CSV table of C-alpha atoms in Angstrom, one decimal:
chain,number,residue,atom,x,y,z
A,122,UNK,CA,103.8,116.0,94.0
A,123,UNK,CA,100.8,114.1,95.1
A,124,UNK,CA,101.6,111.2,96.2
A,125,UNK,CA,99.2,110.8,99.2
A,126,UNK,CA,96.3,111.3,97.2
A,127,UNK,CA,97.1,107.6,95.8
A,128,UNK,CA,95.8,106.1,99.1
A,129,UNK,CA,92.2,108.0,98.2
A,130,UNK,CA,91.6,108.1,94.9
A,131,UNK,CA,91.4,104.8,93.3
A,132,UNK,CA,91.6,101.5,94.4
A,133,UNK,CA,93.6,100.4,91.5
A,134,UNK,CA,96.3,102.9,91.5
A,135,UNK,CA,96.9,101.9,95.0
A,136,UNK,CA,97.8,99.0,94.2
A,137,UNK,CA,100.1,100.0,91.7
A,138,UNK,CA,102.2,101.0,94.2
A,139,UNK,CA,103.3,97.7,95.3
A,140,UNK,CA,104.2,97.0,91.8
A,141,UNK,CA,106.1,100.5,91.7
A,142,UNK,CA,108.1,99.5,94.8
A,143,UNK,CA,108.9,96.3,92.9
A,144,UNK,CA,110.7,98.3,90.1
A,145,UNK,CA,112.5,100.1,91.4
A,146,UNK,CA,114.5,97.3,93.7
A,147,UNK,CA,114.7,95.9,90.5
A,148,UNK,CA,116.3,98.6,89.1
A,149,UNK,CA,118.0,97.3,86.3
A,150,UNK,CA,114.8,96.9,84.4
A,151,UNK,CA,113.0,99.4,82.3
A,152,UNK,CA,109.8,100.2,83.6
A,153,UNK,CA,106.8,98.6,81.9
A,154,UNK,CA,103.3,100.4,82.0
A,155,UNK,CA,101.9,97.9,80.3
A,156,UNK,CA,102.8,95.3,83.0
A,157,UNK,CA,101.6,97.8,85.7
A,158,UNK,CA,98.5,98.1,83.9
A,159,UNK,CA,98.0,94.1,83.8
A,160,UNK,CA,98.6,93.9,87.2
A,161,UNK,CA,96.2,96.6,88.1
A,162,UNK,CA,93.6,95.7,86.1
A,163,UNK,CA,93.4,99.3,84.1
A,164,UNK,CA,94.7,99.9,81.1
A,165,UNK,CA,97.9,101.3,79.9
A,166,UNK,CA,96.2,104.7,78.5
A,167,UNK,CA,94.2,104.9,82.0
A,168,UNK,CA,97.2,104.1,84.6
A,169,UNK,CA,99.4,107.1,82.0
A,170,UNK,CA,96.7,109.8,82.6
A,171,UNK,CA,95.0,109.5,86.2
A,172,UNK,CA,98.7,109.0,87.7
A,173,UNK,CA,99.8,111.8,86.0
A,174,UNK,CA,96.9,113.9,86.8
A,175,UNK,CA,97.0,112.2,90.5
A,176,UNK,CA,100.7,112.2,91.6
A,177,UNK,CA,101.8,115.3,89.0
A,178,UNK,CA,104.6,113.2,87.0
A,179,UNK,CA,105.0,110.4,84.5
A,180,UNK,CA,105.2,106.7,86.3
A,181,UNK,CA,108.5,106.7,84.9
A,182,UNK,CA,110.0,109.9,86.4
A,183,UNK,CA,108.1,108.7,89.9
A,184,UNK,CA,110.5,105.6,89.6
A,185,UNK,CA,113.5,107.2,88.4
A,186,UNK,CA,113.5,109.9,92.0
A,187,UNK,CA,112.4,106.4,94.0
A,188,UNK,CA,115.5,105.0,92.8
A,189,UNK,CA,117.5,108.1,93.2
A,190,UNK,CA,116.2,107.9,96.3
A,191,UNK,CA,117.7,104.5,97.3
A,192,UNK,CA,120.4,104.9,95.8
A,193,UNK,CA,121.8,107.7,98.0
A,194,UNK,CA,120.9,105.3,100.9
A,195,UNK,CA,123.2,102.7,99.5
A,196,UNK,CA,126.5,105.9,98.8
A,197,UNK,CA,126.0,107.0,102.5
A,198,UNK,CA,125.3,103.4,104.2
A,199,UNK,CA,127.0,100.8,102.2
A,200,UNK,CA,130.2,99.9,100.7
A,201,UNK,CA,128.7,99.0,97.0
A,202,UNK,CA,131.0,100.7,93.9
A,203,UNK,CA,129.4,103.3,92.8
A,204,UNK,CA,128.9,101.6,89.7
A,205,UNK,CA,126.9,98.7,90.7
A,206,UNK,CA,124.5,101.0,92.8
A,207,UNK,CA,124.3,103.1,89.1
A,208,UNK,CA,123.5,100.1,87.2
A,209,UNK,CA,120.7,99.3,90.2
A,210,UNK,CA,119.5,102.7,89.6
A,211,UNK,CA,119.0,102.1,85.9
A,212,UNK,CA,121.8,104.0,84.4
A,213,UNK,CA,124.2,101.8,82.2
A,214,UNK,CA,127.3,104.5,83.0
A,215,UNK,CA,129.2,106.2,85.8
A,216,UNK,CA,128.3,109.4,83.9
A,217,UNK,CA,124.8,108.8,83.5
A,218,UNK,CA,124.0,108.4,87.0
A,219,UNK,CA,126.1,111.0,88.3
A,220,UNK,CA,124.4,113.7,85.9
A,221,UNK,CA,120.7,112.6,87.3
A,222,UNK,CA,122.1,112.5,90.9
A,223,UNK,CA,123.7,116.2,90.9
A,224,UNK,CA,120.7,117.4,89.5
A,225,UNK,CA,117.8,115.5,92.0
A,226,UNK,CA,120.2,116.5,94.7
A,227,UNK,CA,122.7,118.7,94.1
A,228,UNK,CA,125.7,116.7,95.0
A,229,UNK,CA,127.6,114.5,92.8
A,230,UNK,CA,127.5,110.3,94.4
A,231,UNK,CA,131.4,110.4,95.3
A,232,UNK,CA,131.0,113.4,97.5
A,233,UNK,CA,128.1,112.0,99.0
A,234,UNK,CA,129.6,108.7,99.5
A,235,UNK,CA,132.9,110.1,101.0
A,236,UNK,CA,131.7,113.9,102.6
A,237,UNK,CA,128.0,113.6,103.2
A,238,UNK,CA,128.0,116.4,105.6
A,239,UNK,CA,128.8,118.4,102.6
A,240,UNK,CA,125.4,118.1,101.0
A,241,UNK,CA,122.8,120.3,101.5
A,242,UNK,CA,120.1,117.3,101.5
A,243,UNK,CA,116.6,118.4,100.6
A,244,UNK,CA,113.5,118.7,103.8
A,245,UNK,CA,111.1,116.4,101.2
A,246,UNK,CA,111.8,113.1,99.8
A,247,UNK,CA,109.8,111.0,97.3
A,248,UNK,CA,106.6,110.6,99.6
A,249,UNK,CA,107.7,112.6,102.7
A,250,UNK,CA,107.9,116.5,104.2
A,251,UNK,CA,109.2,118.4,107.1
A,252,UNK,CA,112.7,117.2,108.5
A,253,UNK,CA,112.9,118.6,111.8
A,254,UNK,CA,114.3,117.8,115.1
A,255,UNK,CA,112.1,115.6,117.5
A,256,UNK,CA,112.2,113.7,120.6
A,257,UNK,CA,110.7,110.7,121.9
A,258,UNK,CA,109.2,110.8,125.3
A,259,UNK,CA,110.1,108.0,127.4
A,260,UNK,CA,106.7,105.3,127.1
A,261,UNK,CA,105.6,102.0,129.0
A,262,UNK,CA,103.5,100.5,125.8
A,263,UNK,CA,101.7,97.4,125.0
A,264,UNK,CA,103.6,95.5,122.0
A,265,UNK,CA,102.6,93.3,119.3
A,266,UNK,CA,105.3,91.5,117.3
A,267,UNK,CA,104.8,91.3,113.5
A,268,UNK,CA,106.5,89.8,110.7
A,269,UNK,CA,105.5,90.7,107.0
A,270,UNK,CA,105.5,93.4,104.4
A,271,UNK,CA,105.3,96.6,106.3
A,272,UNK,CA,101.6,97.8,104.4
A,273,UNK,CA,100.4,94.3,105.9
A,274,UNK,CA,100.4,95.5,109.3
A,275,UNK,CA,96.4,95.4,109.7
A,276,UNK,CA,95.9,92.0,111.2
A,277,UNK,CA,98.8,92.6,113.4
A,278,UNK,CA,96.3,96.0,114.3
A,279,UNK,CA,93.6,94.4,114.9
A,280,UNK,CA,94.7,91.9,116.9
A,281,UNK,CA,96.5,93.9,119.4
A,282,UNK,CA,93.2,96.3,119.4
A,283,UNK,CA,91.7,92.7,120.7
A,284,UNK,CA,93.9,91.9,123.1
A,285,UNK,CA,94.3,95.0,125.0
A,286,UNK,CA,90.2,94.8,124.8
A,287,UNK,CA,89.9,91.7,126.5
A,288,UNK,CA,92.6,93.6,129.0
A,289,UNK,CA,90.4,95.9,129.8
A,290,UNK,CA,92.0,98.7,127.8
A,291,UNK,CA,90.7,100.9,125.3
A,292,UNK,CA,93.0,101.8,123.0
A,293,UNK,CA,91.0,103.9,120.3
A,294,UNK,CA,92.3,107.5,122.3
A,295,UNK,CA,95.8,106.5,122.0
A,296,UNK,CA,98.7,107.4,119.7
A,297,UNK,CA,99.8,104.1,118.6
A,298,UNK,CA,103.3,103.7,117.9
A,299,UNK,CA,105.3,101.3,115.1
A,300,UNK,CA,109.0,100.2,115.6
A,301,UNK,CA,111.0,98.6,112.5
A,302,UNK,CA,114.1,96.7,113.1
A,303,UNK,CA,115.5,95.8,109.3
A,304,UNK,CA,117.0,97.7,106.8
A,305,UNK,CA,114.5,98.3,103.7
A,306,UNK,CA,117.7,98.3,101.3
A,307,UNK,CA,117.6,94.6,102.1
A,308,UNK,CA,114.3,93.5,102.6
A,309,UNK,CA,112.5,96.3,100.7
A,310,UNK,CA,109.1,94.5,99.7
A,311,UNK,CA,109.3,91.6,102.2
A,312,UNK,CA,108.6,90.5,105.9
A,313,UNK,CA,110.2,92.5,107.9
A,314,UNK,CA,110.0,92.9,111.7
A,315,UNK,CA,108.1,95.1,113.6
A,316,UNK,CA,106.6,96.0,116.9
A,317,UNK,CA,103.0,97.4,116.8
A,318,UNK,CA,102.4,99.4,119.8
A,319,UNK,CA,99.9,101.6,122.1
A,320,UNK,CA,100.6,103.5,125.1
A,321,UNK,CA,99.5,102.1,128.3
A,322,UNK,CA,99.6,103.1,132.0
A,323,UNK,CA,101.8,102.1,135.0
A,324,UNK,CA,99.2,99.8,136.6
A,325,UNK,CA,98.3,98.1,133.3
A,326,UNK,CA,99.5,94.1,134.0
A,327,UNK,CA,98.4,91.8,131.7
A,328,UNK,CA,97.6,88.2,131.3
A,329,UNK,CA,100.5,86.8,128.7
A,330,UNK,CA,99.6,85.9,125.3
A,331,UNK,CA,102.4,84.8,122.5
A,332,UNK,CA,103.9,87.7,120.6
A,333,UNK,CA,102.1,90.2,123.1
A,334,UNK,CA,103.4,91.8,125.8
A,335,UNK,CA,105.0,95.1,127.6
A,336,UNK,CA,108.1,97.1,126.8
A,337,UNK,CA,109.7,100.4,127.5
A,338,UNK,CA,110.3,102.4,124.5
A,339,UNK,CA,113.3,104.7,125.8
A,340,UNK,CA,113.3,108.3,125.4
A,341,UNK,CA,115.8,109.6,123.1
A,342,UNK,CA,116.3,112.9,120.8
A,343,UNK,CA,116.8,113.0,116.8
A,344,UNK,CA,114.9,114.0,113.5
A,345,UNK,CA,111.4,113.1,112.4
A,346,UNK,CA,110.0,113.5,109.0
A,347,UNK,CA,105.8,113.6,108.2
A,348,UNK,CA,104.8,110.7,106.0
A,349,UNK,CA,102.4,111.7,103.4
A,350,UNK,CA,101.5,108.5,100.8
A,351,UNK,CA,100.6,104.6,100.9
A,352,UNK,CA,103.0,102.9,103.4
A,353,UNK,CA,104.5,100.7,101.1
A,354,UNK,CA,106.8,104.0,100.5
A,355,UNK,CA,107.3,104.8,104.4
A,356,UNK,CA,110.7,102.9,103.7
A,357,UNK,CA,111.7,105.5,101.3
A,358,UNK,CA,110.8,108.2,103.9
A,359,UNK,CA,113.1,106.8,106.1
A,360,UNK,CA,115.6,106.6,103.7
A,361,UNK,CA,115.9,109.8,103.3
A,362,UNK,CA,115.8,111.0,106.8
A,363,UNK,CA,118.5,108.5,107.4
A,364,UNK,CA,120.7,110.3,104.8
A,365,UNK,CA,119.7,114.1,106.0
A,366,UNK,CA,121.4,112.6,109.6
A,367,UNK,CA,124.3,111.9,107.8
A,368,UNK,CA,124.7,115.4,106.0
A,369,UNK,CA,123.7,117.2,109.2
A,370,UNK,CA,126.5,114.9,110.6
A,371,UNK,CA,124.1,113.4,113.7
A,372,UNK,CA,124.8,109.8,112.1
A,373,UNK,CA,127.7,107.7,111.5
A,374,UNK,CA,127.8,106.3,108.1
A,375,UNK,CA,128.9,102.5,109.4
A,376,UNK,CA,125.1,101.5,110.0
A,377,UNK,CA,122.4,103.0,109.3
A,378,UNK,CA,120.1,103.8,112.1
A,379,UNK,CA,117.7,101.7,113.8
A,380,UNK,CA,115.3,100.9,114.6
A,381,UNK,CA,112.9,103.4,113.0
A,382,UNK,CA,109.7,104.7,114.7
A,383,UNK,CA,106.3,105.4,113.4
A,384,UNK,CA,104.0,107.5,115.4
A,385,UNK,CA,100.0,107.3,114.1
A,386,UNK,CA,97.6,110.0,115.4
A,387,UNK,CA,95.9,107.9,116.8
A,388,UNK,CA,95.2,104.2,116.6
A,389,UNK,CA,94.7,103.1,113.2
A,390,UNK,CA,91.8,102.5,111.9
A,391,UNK,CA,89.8,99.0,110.4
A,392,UNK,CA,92.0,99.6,107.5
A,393,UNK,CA,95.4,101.0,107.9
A,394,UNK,CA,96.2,100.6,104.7
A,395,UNK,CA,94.4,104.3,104.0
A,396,UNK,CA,96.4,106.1,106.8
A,397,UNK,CA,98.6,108.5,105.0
A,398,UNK,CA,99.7,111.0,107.9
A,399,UNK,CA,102.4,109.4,109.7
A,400,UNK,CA,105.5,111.0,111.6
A,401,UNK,CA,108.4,108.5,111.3
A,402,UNK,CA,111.3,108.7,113.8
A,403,UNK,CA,115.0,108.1,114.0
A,404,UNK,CA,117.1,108.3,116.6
A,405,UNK,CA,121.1,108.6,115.7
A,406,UNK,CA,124.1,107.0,116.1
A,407,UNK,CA,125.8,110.1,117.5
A,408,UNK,CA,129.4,110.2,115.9
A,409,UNK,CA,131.8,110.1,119.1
């Protein structure tokens, strides 16, 4: 699969994706290329055959593993019946859904729901590679606090990128640093909160400005997954990392776990919107 290659190679089916995102928290309607296509300005013919070509699948299979996807969010961290989180999913049975789930993952949705550490859960989810263990280093960073749709972040960008300007700090070498606070199985498509950060030194003391500031991130130890796609998917990446802590038993299954961190190379660019390599970050709450 393909997926990052959306961010590059046309404008329109980028922003598809938003659209894409859209069905598939509304799950329990059938997917309509000819509504993406309207919304995208392309037509229904185009949007089938450079998506396929691009991404390596129909639109409609992409949907169906995205809402796969969140569904085995909603067996491991929520109390939904099974059946409602099917019908979400777009099956209209029990059986349905549980004949798609064993064979995306392996695992039929009871055992997930009741033995998650059971499952062998995949290293790559819809739109993300590479589960491995990571740590984050203890760092003193200069915040910005944003509220919208997480792929709207590039005001919020550029505003700290001011800021710490008129501070006297250049933050262009730095590995900037994203922290979300909500669960996407609530607000997946809508403002959410998040803190937009940069690295800064010890002796950096700057003048106060609303919704800036300085904050410690802690250090702490858990699993980090690379980000490979637009970032209206990086909730889907954390998703799944979210349910690989549970099978590898490093969460507890009463809330998921956040926040979530997002580490950038370096500091984003004009337009954010295009960065596709992103390592996201979560740190677990450690069964006692």
């Amino acid at each position: 699969m393909k997926i990052d290659t959306l961010s590059s190679h046309d404008e329109r089916l980028r922003r598809a994706i938003p659209h894409i995102v859209a069905q598939v928290r509304d799950g329990e309607a059938a997917v309509s290329l000819e509504d993406l296509a309207m919304a995208t300005n392309t037509s229904p013919d185009y949007l089938r055959r450079v998506f396929r070509h691009q991404v390596g699948e129909p639109i409609h299979r992409y949907v169906r593993r995205l809402r796969l996807s969140l569904a085995a969010y909603r067996l491991v961290y929520g109390d939904r019946p099974i059946i409602d989180i099917a019908v979400n999913a777009g099956y209209n049975s029990h059986a349905a859904f549980t004949r798609a789930f064993r064979s995306a993952y392996g695992v039929c949705p009871t055992d997930l729901r009741t033995s998650p550490q059971t499952a062998c859960w995949p290293t790559a989810g819809p739109a993300g590679t590479d589960i491995r263990p990571a740590a984050i280093p203890q760092r003193r960073v200069a915040f910005y606090q944003h509220l919208g749709p997480i792929d709207s972040a590039n005001t919020a960008w550029d505003r700290l990128r001011g800021w710490l300007t008129t501070q006297g700090h250049c933050p262009a070498r730095s590995k900037a640093l994203g922290v979300s606070y909500d669960d996407p199985d609530f607000f997946m498509g809508a403002r959410t909160r998040h803190d937009i950060c940069v690295p800064v030194p010890d002796r950096f003391d700057p003048a106060e400005k609303a919704g800036m500031g300085v904050q410690v991130v802690p250090a702490s130890s858990g699993l980090a997954m690379r980000h490979t796609g637009p970032p209206e998917l990086i909730p889907f990446t954390y998703m799944h990392l979210a349910v690989s802590a549970a099978a590898k038993g490093m969460q507890r299954t009463e809330r998921p776990p956040l926040p979530y961190y997002l580490e950038f190379a370096s500091f984003p660019s004009a337009h954010p919107e295009r960065q596709v390599a992103i390592d996201v970050y979560l740190m677990p709450h450690r069964p006692a």
